[in-house]
GROMACS .gro file of C-alpha atoms in nm:
model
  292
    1UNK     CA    1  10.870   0.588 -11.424
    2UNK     CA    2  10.647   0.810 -11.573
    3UNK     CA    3  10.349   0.839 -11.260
    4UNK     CA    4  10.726   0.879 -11.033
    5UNK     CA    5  10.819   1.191 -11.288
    6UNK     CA    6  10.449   1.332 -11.235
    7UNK     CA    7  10.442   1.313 -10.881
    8UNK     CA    8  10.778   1.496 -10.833
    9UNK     CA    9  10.667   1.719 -11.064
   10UNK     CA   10  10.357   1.768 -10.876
   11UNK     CA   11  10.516   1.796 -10.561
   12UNK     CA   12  10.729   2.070 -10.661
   13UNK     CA   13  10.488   2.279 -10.832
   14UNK     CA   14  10.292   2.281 -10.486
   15UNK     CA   15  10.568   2.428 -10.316
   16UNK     CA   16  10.660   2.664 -10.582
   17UNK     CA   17  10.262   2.802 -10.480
   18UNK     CA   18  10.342   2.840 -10.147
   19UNK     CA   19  10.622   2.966 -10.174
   20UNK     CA   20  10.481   3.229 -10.440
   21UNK     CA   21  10.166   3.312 -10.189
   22UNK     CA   22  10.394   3.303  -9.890
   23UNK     CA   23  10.609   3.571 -10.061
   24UNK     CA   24  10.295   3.774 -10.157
   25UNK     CA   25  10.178   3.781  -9.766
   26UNK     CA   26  10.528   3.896  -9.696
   27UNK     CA   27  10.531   4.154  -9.945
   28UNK     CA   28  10.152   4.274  -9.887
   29UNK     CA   29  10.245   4.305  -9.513
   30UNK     CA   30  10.528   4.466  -9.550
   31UNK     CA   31  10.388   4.759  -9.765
   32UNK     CA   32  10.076   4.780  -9.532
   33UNK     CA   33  10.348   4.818  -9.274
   34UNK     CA   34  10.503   5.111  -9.422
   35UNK     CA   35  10.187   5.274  -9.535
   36UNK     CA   36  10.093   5.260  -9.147
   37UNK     CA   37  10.380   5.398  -9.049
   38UNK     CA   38  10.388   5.677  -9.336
   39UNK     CA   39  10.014   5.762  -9.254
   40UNK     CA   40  10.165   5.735  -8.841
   41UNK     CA   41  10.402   6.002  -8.894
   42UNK     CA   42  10.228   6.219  -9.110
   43UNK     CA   43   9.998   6.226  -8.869
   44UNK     CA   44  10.206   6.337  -8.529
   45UNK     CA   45  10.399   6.628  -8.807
   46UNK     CA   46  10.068   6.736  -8.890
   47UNK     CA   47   9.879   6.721  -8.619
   48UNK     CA   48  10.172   6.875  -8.393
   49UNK     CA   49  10.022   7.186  -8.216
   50UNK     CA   50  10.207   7.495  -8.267
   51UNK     CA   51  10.230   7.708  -7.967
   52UNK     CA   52  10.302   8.075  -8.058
   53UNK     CA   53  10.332   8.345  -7.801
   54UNK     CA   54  10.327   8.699  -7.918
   55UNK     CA   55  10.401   9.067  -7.714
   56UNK     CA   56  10.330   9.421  -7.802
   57UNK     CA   57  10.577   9.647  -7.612
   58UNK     CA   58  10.634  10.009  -7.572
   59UNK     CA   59  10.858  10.177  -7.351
   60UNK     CA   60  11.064  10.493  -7.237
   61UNK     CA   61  11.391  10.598  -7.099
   62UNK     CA   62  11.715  10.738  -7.101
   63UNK     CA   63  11.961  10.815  -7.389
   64UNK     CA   64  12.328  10.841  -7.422
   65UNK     CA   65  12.508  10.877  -7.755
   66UNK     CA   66  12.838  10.951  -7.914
   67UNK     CA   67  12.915  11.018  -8.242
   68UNK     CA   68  13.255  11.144  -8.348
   69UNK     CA   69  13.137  11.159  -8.703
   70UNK     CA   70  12.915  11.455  -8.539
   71UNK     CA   71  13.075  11.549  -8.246
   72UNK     CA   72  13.332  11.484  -7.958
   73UNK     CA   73  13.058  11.598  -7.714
   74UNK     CA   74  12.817  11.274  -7.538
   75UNK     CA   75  12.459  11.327  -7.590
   76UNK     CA   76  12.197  11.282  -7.331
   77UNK     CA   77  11.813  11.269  -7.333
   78UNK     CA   78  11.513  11.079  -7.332
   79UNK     CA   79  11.326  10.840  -7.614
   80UNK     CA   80  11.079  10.599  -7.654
   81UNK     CA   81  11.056  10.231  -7.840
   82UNK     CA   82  10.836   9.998  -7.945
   83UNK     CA   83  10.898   9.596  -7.890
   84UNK     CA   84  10.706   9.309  -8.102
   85UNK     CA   85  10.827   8.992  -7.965
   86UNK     CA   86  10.729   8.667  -8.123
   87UNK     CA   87  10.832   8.289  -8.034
   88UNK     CA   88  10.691   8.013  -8.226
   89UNK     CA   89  10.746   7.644  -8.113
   90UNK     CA   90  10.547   7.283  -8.167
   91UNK     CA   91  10.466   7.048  -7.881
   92UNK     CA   92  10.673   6.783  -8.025
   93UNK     CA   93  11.007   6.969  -8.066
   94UNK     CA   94  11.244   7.136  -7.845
   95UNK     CA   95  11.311   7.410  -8.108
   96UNK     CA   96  11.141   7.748  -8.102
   97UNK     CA   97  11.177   7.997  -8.347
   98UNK     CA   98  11.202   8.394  -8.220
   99UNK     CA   99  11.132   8.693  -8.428
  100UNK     CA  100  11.177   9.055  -8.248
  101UNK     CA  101  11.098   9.349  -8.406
  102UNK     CA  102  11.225   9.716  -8.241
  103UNK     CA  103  11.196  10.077  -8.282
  104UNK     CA  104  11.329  10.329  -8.130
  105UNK     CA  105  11.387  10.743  -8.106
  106UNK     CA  106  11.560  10.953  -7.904
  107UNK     CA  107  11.628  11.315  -7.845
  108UNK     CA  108  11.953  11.380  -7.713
  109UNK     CA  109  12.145  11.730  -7.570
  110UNK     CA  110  12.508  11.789  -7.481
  111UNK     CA  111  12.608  11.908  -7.151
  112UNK     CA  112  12.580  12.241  -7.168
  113UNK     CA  113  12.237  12.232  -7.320
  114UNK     CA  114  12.321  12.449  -7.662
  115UNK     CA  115  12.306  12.162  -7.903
  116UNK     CA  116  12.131  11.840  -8.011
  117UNK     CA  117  12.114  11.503  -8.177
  118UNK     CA  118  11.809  11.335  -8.305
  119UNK     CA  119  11.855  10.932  -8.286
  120UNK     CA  120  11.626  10.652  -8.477
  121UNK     CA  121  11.677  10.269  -8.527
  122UNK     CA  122  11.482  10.000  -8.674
  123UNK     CA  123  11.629   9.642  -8.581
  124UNK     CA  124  11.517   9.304  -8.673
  125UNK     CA  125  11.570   9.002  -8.455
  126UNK     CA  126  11.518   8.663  -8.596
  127UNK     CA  127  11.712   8.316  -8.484
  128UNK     CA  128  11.655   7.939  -8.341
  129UNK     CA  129  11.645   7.850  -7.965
  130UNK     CA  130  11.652   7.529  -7.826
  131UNK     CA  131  11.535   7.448  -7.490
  132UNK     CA  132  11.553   7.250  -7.171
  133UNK     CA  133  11.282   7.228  -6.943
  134UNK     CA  134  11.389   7.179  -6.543
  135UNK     CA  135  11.255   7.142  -6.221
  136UNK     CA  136  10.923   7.016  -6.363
  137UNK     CA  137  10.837   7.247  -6.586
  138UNK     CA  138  10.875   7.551  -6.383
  139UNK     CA  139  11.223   7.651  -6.536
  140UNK     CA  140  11.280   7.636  -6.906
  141UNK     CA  141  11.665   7.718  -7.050
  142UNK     CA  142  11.732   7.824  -7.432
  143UNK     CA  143  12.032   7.892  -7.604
  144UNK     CA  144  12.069   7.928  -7.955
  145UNK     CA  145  12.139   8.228  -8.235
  146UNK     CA  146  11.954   8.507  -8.353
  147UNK     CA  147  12.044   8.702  -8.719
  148UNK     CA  148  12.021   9.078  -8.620
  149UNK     CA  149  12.006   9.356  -8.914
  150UNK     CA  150  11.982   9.711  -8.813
  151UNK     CA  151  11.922  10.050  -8.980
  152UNK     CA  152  11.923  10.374  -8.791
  153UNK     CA  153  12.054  10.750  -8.814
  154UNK     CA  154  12.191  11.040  -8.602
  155UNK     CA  155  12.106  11.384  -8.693
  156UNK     CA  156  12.272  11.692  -8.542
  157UNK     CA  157  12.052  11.995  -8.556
  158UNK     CA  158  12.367  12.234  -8.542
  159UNK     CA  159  12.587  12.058  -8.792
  160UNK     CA  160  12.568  12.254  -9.138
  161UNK     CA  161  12.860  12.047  -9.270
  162UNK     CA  162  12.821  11.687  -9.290
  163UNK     CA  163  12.443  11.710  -9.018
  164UNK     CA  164  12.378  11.302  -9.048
  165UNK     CA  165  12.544  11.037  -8.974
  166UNK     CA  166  12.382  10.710  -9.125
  167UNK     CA  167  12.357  10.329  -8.936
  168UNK     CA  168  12.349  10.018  -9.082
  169UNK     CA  169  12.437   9.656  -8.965
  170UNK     CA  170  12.449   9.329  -8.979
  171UNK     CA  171  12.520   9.050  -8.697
  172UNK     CA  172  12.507   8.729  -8.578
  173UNK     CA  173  12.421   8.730  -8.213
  174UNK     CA  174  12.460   8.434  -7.958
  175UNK     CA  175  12.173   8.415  -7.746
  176UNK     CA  176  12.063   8.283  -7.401
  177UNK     CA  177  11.681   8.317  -7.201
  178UNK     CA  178  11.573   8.180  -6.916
  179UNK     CA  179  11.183   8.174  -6.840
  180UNK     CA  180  11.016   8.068  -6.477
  181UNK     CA  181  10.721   7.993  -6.356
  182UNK     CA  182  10.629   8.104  -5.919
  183UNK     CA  183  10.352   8.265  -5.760
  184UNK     CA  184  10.354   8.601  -5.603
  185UNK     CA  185  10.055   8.741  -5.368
  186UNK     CA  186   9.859   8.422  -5.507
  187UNK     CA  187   9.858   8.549  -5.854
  188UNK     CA  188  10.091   8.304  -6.181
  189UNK     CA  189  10.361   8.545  -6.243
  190UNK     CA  190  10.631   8.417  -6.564
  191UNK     CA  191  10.950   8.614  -6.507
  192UNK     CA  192  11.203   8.573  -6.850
  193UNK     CA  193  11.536   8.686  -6.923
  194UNK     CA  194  11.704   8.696  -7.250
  195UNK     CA  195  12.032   8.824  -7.362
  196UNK     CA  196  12.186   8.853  -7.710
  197UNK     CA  197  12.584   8.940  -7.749
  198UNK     CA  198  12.724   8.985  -8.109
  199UNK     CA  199  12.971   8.740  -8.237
  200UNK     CA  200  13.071   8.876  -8.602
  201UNK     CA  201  12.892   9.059  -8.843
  202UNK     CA  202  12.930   9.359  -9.078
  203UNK     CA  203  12.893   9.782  -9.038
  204UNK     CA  204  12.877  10.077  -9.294
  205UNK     CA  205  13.078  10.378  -9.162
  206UNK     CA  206  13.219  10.676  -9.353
  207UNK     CA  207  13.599  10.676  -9.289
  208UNK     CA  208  13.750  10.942  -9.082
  209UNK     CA  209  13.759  11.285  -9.288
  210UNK     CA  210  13.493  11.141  -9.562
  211UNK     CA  211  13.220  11.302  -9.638
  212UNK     CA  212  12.878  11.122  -9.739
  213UNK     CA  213  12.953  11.318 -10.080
  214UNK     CA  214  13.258  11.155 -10.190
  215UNK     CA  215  13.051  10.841 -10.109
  216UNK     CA  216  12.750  10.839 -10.291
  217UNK     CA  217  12.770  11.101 -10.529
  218UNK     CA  218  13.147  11.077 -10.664
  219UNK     CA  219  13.166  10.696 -10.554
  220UNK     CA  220  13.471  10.689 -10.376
  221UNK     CA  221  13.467  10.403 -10.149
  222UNK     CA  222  13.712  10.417  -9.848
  223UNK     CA  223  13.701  10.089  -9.684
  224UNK     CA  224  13.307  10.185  -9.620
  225UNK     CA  225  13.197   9.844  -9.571
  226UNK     CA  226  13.397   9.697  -9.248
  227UNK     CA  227  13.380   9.338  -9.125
  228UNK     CA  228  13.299   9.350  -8.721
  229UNK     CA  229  13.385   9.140  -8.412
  230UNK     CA  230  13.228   9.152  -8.041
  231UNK     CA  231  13.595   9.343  -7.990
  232UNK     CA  232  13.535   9.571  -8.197
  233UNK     CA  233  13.171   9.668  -8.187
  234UNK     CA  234  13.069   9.537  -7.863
  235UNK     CA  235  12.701   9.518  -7.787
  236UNK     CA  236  12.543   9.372  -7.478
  237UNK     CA  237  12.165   9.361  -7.542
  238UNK     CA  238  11.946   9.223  -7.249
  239UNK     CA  239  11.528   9.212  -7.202
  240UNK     CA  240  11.422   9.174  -6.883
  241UNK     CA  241  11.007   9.093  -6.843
  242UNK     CA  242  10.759   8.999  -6.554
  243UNK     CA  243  10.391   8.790  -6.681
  244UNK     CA  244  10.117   8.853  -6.525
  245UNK     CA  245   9.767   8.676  -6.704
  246UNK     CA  246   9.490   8.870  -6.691
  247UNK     CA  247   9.261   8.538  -6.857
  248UNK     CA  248   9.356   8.219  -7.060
  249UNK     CA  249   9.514   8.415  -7.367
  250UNK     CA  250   9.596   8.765  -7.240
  251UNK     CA  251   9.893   8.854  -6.998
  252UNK     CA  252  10.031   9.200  -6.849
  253UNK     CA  253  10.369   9.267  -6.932
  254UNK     CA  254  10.632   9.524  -6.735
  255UNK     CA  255  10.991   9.477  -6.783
  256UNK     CA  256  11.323   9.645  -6.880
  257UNK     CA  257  11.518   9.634  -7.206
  258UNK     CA  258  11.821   9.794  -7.194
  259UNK     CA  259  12.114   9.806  -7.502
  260UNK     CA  260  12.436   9.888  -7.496
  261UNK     CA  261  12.553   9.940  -7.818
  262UNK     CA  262  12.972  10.034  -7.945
  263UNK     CA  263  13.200  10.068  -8.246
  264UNK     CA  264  13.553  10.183  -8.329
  265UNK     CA  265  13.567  10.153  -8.693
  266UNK     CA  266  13.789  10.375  -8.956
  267UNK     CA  267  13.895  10.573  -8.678
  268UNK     CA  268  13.577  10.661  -8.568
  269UNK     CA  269  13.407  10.591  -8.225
  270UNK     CA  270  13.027  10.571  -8.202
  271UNK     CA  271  12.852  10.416  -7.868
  272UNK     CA  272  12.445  10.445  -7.808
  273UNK     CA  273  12.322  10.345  -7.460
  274UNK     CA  274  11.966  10.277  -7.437
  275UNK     CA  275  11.738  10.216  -7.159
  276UNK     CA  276  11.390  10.179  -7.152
  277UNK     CA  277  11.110  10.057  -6.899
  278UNK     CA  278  10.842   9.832  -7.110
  279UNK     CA  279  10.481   9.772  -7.061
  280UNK     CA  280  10.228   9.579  -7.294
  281UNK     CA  281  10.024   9.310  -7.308
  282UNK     CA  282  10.116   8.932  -7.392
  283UNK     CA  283   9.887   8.654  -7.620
  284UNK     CA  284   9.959   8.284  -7.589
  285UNK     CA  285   9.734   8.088  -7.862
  286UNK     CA  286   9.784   7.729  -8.051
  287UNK     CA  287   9.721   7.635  -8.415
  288UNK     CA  288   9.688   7.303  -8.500
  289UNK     CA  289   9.727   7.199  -8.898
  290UNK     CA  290   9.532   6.869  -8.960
  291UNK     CA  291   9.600   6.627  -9.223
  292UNK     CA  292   9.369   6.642  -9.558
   0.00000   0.00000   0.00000
């Protein structure tokens, strides 16, 4: 009875070994497993090139604006702008990133020639685009959002009562681009089109009658701050460029922005129209981040 007992016992503490190095091996390959495919991953997110393609623009063209802050009369003139465009995107995602930056001034005359305005805007573009790319790589799509936040003025040289009108927004802007690829006269040419329309946002405007004295210096706010809609402050923005390379980094740019900007807030209309013909130069280079 006793050798029986010892060679059950015997028996089972053999398979209690295997079964203690069998579940070892499983556990050992399964974290080996998971290390690989940690170290895998890590790998592709930091060894994803980033593609980043960067314009410097300037440009010049015609003016309209009206101000009834200022003046019942429309403005005409000339100005000139400057255009940093900036999209960021990695090989392994179909998200790009875009980042505009635009200036602009303008010096405007009414009709008869007697009197005018002096416009300026800063404007900051930045949003998320996600893309499609069709007929084999010659057509790329994007649609996505951009946050837009604006300051600018108007100054009338013959106002001595109330001279400056101040601008200052805020908006989020659907936006669409379309980018292709063809070959003109033998030469790579990249024609792009990208337009940006304003779904809500918010706008600073003086009500009608106030003065920028009762504002700031006696604090009486009048409904100053106004929540906007694309119904009523409009704005059709649209950029317009043709890519020629001149070597593996560098491309000539021509093109056309053109805004069309409107409000009728606190009983107060305001519309600037700006159109401008672009030229610069265009640099396409990758950074690649390596794992440590």
């Amino acid at each position: 009875m006793k050798t029986s007992n010892m060679m059950k016992w015997e028996i089972k503490e053999r398979k209690g070994i295997r079964n203690a190095k069998s579940s070892f091996w499983h556990s050992t390959i399964l974290h080996y497993s998971l290390a690989l495919l940690i170290t895998h991953c890590s790998l592709l997110v930091c060894n994803a090139q980033k593609v980043i393609t960067n314009s410097q623009m300037i440009g010049i063209g015609g003016t309209n604006v009206l101000d009834t802050y200022l003046s019942a009369e429309h403005f005409k003139g000339f100005g000139a702008s400057y255009l940093s465009h900036t999209e960021r995107q990695r090989t392994t995602s179909r998200w790009s990133t875009i980042v505009e930056h635009e200036a602009n001034i303008s010096n405007v005359k009414d009709r008869v020639n007697k009197k005018s305005e002096l416009e300026g805007a800063y404007k900051l573009y930045w949003g998320k685009l996600h893309s499609w790319q069709l007929m084999d790589g010659k057509l790329r799509l994007q649609a996505g959002g951009v946050l837009n936040a604006s300051l600018g003025f108007i100054y009338n040289t013959s106002n001595s009562n109330n001279p400056a009108q101040a601008r200052a927004h805020l908006n989020i802007m659907p936006t669409v681009a379309a980018t292709y690829r063809f070959q003109l006269f033998g030469k790579k040419v990249l024609a792009r089109y990208e337009a940006n329309l304003p779904l809500a946002g918010v706008q600073f405007s003086p009500n009608y009658g106030q003065s920028y004295y009762e504002i700031f210096s006696r604090g009486n706010y009048d409904h100053n701050i106004v929540p906007t809609t694309f119904v009523c402050a409009p704005e059709w923005r649209h950029l317009f460029t043709l890519d020629t390379p001149i070597n593996s980094k560098y491309s000539i740019r021509i093109g056309y922005l053109g805004n069309m900007q409107q409000s009728k807030v606190n009983g107060l209309r305001q519309h600037i129209y700006t159109h401008r013909f672009i030229i610069g130069f265009t640099k396409r280079f990758s950074l690649i981040s390596h794992a440590l």
